[in-house]
Amino acid sequence: MEVVIAPGPELGRLAAAAVEQLVREQPDAVLGLATGSSPLAVYDELARRHAEHGLSFARVRAFMLDEYVGLAADHPERYRNVIEKEIASRVDFAPGAVQGPDGLSDDLPGACAAYEDAIASVGGIDLQLLGIGTDGHVAFNEPGSSLASRTRIKTLTRQTREDNARFFGGDLDQVPQHCLTQGLATIMSARHLVLLATGRGKAEAVHQLVEGPVSAMWPATILQHHPHVTVLVDDAAASRLQLADYYRETYAAKPDWQGL
Ligand code: GLP
C-alpha cells in the first residue's frame, strides 16, 4: 500500500495522471468510477485533459461502485445521474459504456448477479477509483460487511445517511435506506485501487485503513491484502497516521519512473 500525502488539488492531478497513463497505454481499459465528493477533483482534471490534451475515452468501459435503491430515474442524486453529470457527459464515452447496478430493478438479486457478470465479461476492472466513508466503508460496504462479499443489497447505516443528507437538502428522511453495492471481493478484484480522502473527518478511517487491524468493523482495511493500492490523502486526512513522516519520506524519495 502506497500512501501519498499532498494538497487536495495535487491529489486529483495524481489520480488523473494514473488514469491517463492507463488509457493512453490501453485505450480499451476498464475503469471503476466512484461517487461522493472525493473523486470530483479527478473528474475535473480528466475533463480538462480530454478537452485540452485529446485524452479519449471512446473505447474505455466504466463501472460504477454502487447505487441507491428506489431513487427515480430522473432523481439528481441517483448515482447514475451523478456520474453522468460529473464525468460521463464531459468526455467521450461511447453510448452504454458506463454501467452501474440497477437500483430500480424488480429483481434486485438478479440485477446484482448480472452486474458481476458484466464486469467479468470485460475482463475485470483495471483501475478503480475509491473514496472512504467516515465509518470506514468503501463503496457502500458498511461495517460488518463480509470481507468476501460480491455485489448485493445493503442497508445504509445512520452515520452514512447523515453524512449523505447534505446531497438531499439536509433531510435525512430523503436519503434512501438501501443500496446496491459492489462487494469487498468485487473491489479487491480490480487490478489497481486508487483511494482518495481529504479532510479531518476522514482521519480516523484513513488511519484504520492503512494502519489498523484488518476487520469487517472497518471494511476498507481489507485493502491491506491488495497488491496494488494507492492511498491519496491531504494533511488533514493524514493527521492520525502514525507513520506519516515515513510515508512522506518514501514518496519524496520515489524514483520518477515508478509512477503510482
Ligand atoms: C458515499 C459513497 C462512497 C464514498 C463515500 C465517501 O456514501 N457510496 O463511494 O466513497 O460515501 O463520500 P465522500 O467522498 O463524499 O466523502
Short mmCIF file of C-alpha atoms and ligand atoms in Angstrom, two decimals:
data_model
loop_
_atom_site.label_atom_id
_atom_site.label_comp_id
_atom_site.label_asym_id
_atom_site.label_seq_id
_atom_site.Cartn_x
_atom_site.Cartn_y
_atom_site.Cartn_z
CA MET A 1 0.00 0.00 0.00
CA GLU A 2 1.42 3.34 -1.03
CA VAL A 3 0.38 6.44 0.93
CA VAL A 4 0.84 9.83 -0.74
CA ILE A 5 0.26 12.93 1.39
CA ALA A 6 -0.22 16.04 -0.75
CA PRO A 7 -2.51 19.10 -1.06
CA GLY A 8 -6.05 18.35 -2.32
CA PRO A 9 -5.71 19.67 -5.90
CA GLU A 10 -2.45 17.73 -6.33
CA LEU A 11 -4.25 14.51 -5.31
CA GLY A 12 -6.76 14.99 -8.13
CA ARG A 13 -3.93 15.53 -10.61
CA LEU A 14 -2.04 12.44 -9.43
CA ALA A 15 -5.10 10.19 -9.77
CA ALA A 16 -5.98 11.68 -13.17
CA ALA A 17 -2.40 11.15 -14.36
CA ALA A 18 -2.64 7.47 -13.40
CA VAL A 19 -5.91 7.17 -15.34
CA GLU A 20 -4.40 8.98 -18.33
CA GLN A 21 -1.31 6.77 -18.37
CA LEU A 22 -3.50 3.65 -18.30
CA VAL A 23 -5.86 4.85 -21.04
CA ARG A 24 -3.02 6.03 -23.31
CA GLU A 25 -1.31 2.63 -22.98
CA GLN A 26 -4.51 0.62 -23.12
CA PRO A 27 -7.29 2.53 -24.94
CA ASP A 28 -9.89 -0.15 -24.14
CA ALA A 29 -9.12 -0.08 -20.40
CA VAL A 30 -11.85 -0.69 -17.84
CA LEU A 31 -12.29 1.99 -15.19
CA GLY A 32 -14.13 1.84 -11.87
CA LEU A 33 -15.90 5.10 -11.04
CA ALA A 34 -16.80 6.31 -7.56
CA THR A 35 -19.35 8.86 -6.45
CA GLY A 36 -19.16 11.20 -3.45
CA SER A 37 -17.13 14.39 -3.27
CA SER A 38 -13.68 12.77 -3.03
CA PRO A 39 -13.25 11.93 -6.76
CA LEU A 40 -14.63 15.23 -8.09
CA ALA A 41 -11.17 16.79 -8.47
CA VAL A 42 -10.14 13.74 -10.51
CA TYR A 43 -13.14 14.10 -12.80
CA ASP A 44 -12.48 17.82 -13.29
CA GLU A 45 -8.89 17.05 -14.23
CA LEU A 46 -9.89 14.22 -16.61
CA ALA A 47 -12.43 16.50 -18.31
CA ARG A 48 -9.70 19.12 -18.71
CA ARG A 49 -7.25 16.60 -20.16
CA HIS A 50 -9.97 15.42 -22.56
CA ALA A 51 -10.74 18.97 -23.71
CA GLU A 52 -7.18 20.30 -23.84
CA HIS A 53 -4.96 17.27 -24.49
CA GLY A 54 -7.22 14.99 -26.51
CA LEU A 55 -7.40 12.27 -23.87
CA SER A 56 -10.07 9.98 -25.31
CA PHE A 57 -12.38 7.55 -23.52
CA ALA A 58 -14.02 6.38 -26.76
CA ARG A 59 -13.03 2.74 -26.19
CA VAL A 60 -12.98 2.78 -22.37
CA ARG A 61 -15.65 0.89 -20.42
CA ALA A 62 -16.55 2.04 -16.90
CA PHE A 63 -18.38 0.51 -13.96
CA MET A 64 -19.83 2.36 -11.01
CA LEU A 65 -19.31 1.18 -7.45
CA ASP A 66 -22.82 1.48 -6.10
CA GLU A 67 -26.32 2.87 -6.46
CA TYR A 68 -29.24 3.82 -4.24
CA VAL A 69 -32.26 1.54 -4.36
CA GLY A 70 -35.51 3.12 -5.46
CA LEU A 71 -34.46 6.64 -6.45
CA ALA A 72 -36.47 7.72 -9.50
CA ALA A 73 -34.68 7.51 -12.86
CA ASP A 74 -34.50 11.30 -13.10
CA HIS A 75 -33.54 11.95 -9.47
CA PRO A 76 -30.42 14.15 -9.45
CA GLU A 77 -28.83 12.12 -6.63
CA ARG A 78 -29.28 8.78 -8.37
CA TYR A 79 -25.64 7.79 -8.76
CA ARG A 80 -26.11 7.01 -12.46
CA ASN A 81 -27.13 10.65 -12.93
CA VAL A 82 -24.33 11.95 -10.71
CA ILE A 83 -21.72 10.07 -12.73
CA GLU A 84 -23.30 11.30 -15.97
CA LYS A 85 -23.08 14.90 -14.75
CA GLU A 86 -19.65 14.78 -13.12
CA ILE A 87 -17.70 12.83 -15.74
CA ALA A 88 -19.54 10.84 -18.43
CA SER A 89 -21.14 13.85 -20.14
CA ARG A 90 -17.82 15.76 -20.06
CA VAL A 91 -15.75 13.23 -22.01
CA ASP A 92 -16.36 10.95 -24.98
CA PHE A 93 -17.50 7.60 -23.61
CA ALA A 94 -19.40 5.56 -26.21
CA PRO A 95 -23.14 5.10 -25.57
CA GLY A 96 -23.67 2.38 -22.98
CA ALA A 97 -20.00 2.30 -21.98
CA VAL A 98 -20.71 3.39 -18.41
CA GLN A 99 -22.69 0.89 -16.36
CA GLY A 100 -23.99 0.82 -12.80
CA PRO A 101 -26.01 -1.54 -10.63
CA ASP A 102 -29.74 -1.19 -11.39
CA GLY A 103 -31.35 0.14 -8.22
CA LEU A 104 -34.75 0.26 -9.95
CA SER A 105 -34.84 -3.41 -10.94
CA ASP A 106 -37.84 -5.56 -9.97
CA ASP A 107 -35.31 -8.32 -9.28
CA LEU A 108 -32.52 -6.79 -7.21
CA PRO A 109 -30.57 -10.03 -6.56
CA GLY A 110 -30.76 -10.76 -10.31
CA ALA A 111 -29.53 -7.23 -11.09
CA CYS A 112 -26.57 -7.74 -8.72
CA ALA A 113 -25.62 -11.05 -10.34
CA ALA A 114 -25.95 -9.50 -13.81
CA TYR A 115 -23.65 -6.68 -12.73
CA GLU A 116 -20.96 -9.09 -11.56
CA ASP A 117 -21.28 -10.91 -14.90
CA ALA A 118 -20.96 -7.64 -16.82
CA ILE A 119 -17.71 -6.76 -15.01
CA ALA A 120 -16.32 -10.26 -15.55
CA SER A 121 -17.30 -10.25 -19.24
CA VAL A 122 -14.90 -7.37 -19.99
CA GLY A 123 -12.06 -8.99 -18.05
CA GLY A 124 -12.42 -7.07 -14.79
CA ILE A 125 -11.57 -3.53 -13.76
CA ASP A 126 -8.09 -2.15 -14.44
CA LEU A 127 -8.19 0.93 -12.21
CA GLN A 128 -10.79 1.51 -9.53
CA LEU A 129 -11.27 4.97 -8.00
CA LEU A 130 -12.45 4.86 -4.40
CA GLY A 131 -13.46 7.18 -1.59
CA ILE A 132 -13.91 6.16 2.03
CA GLY A 133 -16.76 6.85 4.44
CA THR A 134 -16.15 8.25 7.91
CA ASP A 135 -17.09 4.80 9.27
CA GLY A 136 -14.54 3.11 7.00
CA HIS A 137 -16.94 1.96 4.31
CA VAL A 138 -15.81 1.66 0.69
CA ALA A 139 -18.50 1.82 -1.97
CA PHE A 140 -21.45 1.13 0.37
CA ASN A 141 -19.86 -1.79 2.26
CA GLU A 142 -20.81 -0.74 5.74
CA PRO A 143 -19.16 -2.03 8.96
CA GLY A 144 -19.91 -5.72 9.35
CA SER A 145 -19.78 -6.36 5.61
CA SER A 146 -18.36 -9.71 4.60
CA LEU A 147 -14.77 -9.27 3.51
CA ALA A 148 -15.61 -11.81 0.77
CA SER A 149 -18.77 -10.04 -0.42
CA ARG A 150 -19.90 -9.56 -4.01
CA THR A 151 -22.43 -7.09 -5.45
CA ARG A 152 -25.57 -7.19 -3.31
CA ILE A 153 -28.18 -5.12 -1.50
CA LYS A 154 -27.11 -3.38 1.73
CA THR A 155 -28.81 -1.27 4.36
CA LEU A 156 -27.09 2.07 4.93
CA THR A 157 -26.04 3.00 8.45
CA ARG A 158 -27.49 6.07 10.07
CA GLN A 159 -23.98 7.57 10.02
CA THR A 160 -23.74 7.21 6.24
CA ARG A 161 -27.25 8.55 5.72
CA GLU A 162 -26.40 11.55 7.92
CA ASP A 163 -23.15 12.07 6.02
CA ASN A 164 -25.00 11.97 2.69
CA ALA A 165 -28.03 14.04 3.78
CA ARG A 166 -26.18 17.12 2.52
CA PHE A 167 -26.90 15.89 -1.00
CA PHE A 168 -30.63 15.65 -0.16
CA GLY A 169 -31.20 19.17 1.15
CA GLY A 170 -30.06 18.13 4.62
CA ASP A 171 -33.19 15.96 5.02
CA LEU A 172 -32.26 12.54 6.43
CA ASP A 173 -35.68 11.14 5.51
CA GLN A 174 -34.93 11.74 1.82
CA VAL A 175 -31.79 9.55 1.90
CA PRO A 176 -32.68 6.00 0.82
CA GLN A 177 -32.16 3.22 3.35
CA HIS A 178 -31.00 0.66 0.82
CA CYS A 179 -28.38 0.48 -1.88
CA LEU A 180 -26.76 -1.95 -4.28
CA THR A 181 -23.01 -2.05 -3.94
CA GLN A 182 -20.05 -3.89 -5.36
CA GLY A 183 -18.82 -6.19 -2.61
CA LEU A 184 -15.42 -6.03 -0.99
CA ALA A 185 -14.27 -9.05 -3.01
CA THR A 186 -15.54 -7.37 -6.19
CA ILE A 187 -13.47 -4.28 -5.39
CA MET A 188 -10.46 -6.43 -4.46
CA SER A 189 -10.62 -8.00 -7.95
CA ALA A 190 -9.69 -4.70 -9.60
CA ARG A 191 -6.03 -4.55 -10.61
CA HIS A 192 -5.19 -1.10 -9.18
CA LEU A 193 -7.11 0.63 -6.41
CA VAL A 194 -6.74 4.41 -6.07
CA LEU A 195 -8.41 5.77 -2.93
CA LEU A 196 -8.79 9.49 -2.24
CA ALA A 197 -9.61 11.06 1.12
CA THR A 198 -9.49 14.67 2.29
CA GLY A 199 -10.39 16.49 5.49
CA ARG A 200 -10.10 15.76 9.18
CA GLY A 201 -13.40 13.87 9.20
CA LYS A 202 -11.66 11.04 7.32
CA ALA A 203 -8.55 10.91 9.54
CA GLU A 204 -9.64 8.01 11.75
CA ALA A 205 -10.93 5.96 8.80
CA VAL A 206 -7.66 6.56 6.93
CA HIS A 207 -5.63 5.56 9.99
CA GLN A 208 -7.62 2.34 10.31
CA LEU A 209 -7.40 1.64 6.56
CA VAL A 210 -3.62 1.97 6.47
CA GLU A 211 -2.50 1.01 9.96
CA GLY A 212 -5.37 -0.75 11.73
CA PRO A 213 -6.01 -4.48 12.04
CA VAL A 214 -7.96 -5.97 9.13
CA SER A 215 -11.53 -6.18 10.33
CA ALA A 216 -15.07 -6.07 8.98
CA MET A 217 -15.63 -3.28 11.54
CA TRP A 218 -13.51 -1.07 9.25
CA PRO A 219 -14.32 -2.59 5.84
CA ALA A 220 -11.66 -0.58 3.97
CA THR A 221 -8.94 -2.43 5.91
CA ILE A 222 -9.37 -5.37 3.51
CA LEU A 223 -7.38 -3.25 1.05
CA GLN A 224 -4.26 -4.16 3.04
CA HIS A 225 -4.50 -7.54 1.30
CA HIS A 226 -4.42 -5.99 -2.19
CA PRO A 227 -1.07 -5.95 -4.03
CA HIS A 228 -1.53 -2.53 -5.67
CA VAL A 229 -3.26 0.17 -3.64
CA THR A 230 -2.57 3.91 -3.78
CA VAL A 231 -3.95 6.00 -0.91
CA LEU A 232 -4.02 9.72 -1.76
CA VAL A 233 -4.67 11.94 1.27
CA ASP A 234 -4.28 15.57 2.27
CA ASP A 235 -2.64 16.68 5.51
CA ALA A 236 -5.93 16.71 7.42
CA ALA A 237 -6.93 13.19 6.38
CA ALA A 238 -3.36 12.06 7.18
CA SER A 239 -3.36 13.68 10.61
CA ARG A 240 -3.84 10.43 12.55
CA LEU A 241 -1.35 8.33 10.60
CA GLN A 242 1.35 7.03 12.94
CA LEU A 243 3.92 6.66 10.17
CA ALA A 244 3.06 9.88 8.29
CA ASP A 245 6.71 11.03 8.27
CA TYR A 246 7.80 7.74 6.76
CA TYR A 247 5.15 7.94 4.02
CA ARG A 248 6.30 11.49 3.20
CA GLU A 249 9.96 10.46 3.05
CA THR A 250 9.14 7.43 0.92
CA TYR A 251 7.16 9.44 -1.61
CA ALA A 252 9.78 12.23 -1.74
CA ALA A 253 12.48 9.64 -2.48
CA LYS A 254 10.43 7.75 -5.07
CA PRO A 255 12.10 7.28 -8.47
CA ASP A 256 10.28 9.22 -11.22
CA TRP A 257 9.93 6.17 -13.45
CA GLN A 258 7.88 4.28 -10.89
CA GLY A 259 4.51 6.05 -11.26
CA LEU A 260 1.65 5.27 -8.90
C1 GLP B 1 -20.57 7.51 -0.17
C2 GLP B 1 -20.25 6.58 -1.36
C3 GLP B 1 -18.83 6.11 -1.31
C4 GLP B 1 -17.96 7.28 -0.97
C5 GLP B 1 -18.19 7.70 0.44
C6 GLP B 1 -17.48 8.98 0.82
O1 GLP B 1 -21.60 7.10 0.63
N1 GLP B 1 -21.12 5.45 -1.51
O2 GLP B 1 -18.47 5.52 -2.56
O3 GLP B 1 -16.60 6.93 -1.09
O4 GLP B 1 -19.55 7.72 0.77
O5 GLP B 1 -18.06 10.10 0.22
P1 GLP B 1 -17.35 11.49 0.10
O6 GLP B 1 -16.26 11.32 -0.89
O7 GLP B 1 -18.41 12.44 -0.37
O8 GLP B 1 -16.84 11.84 1.45
#
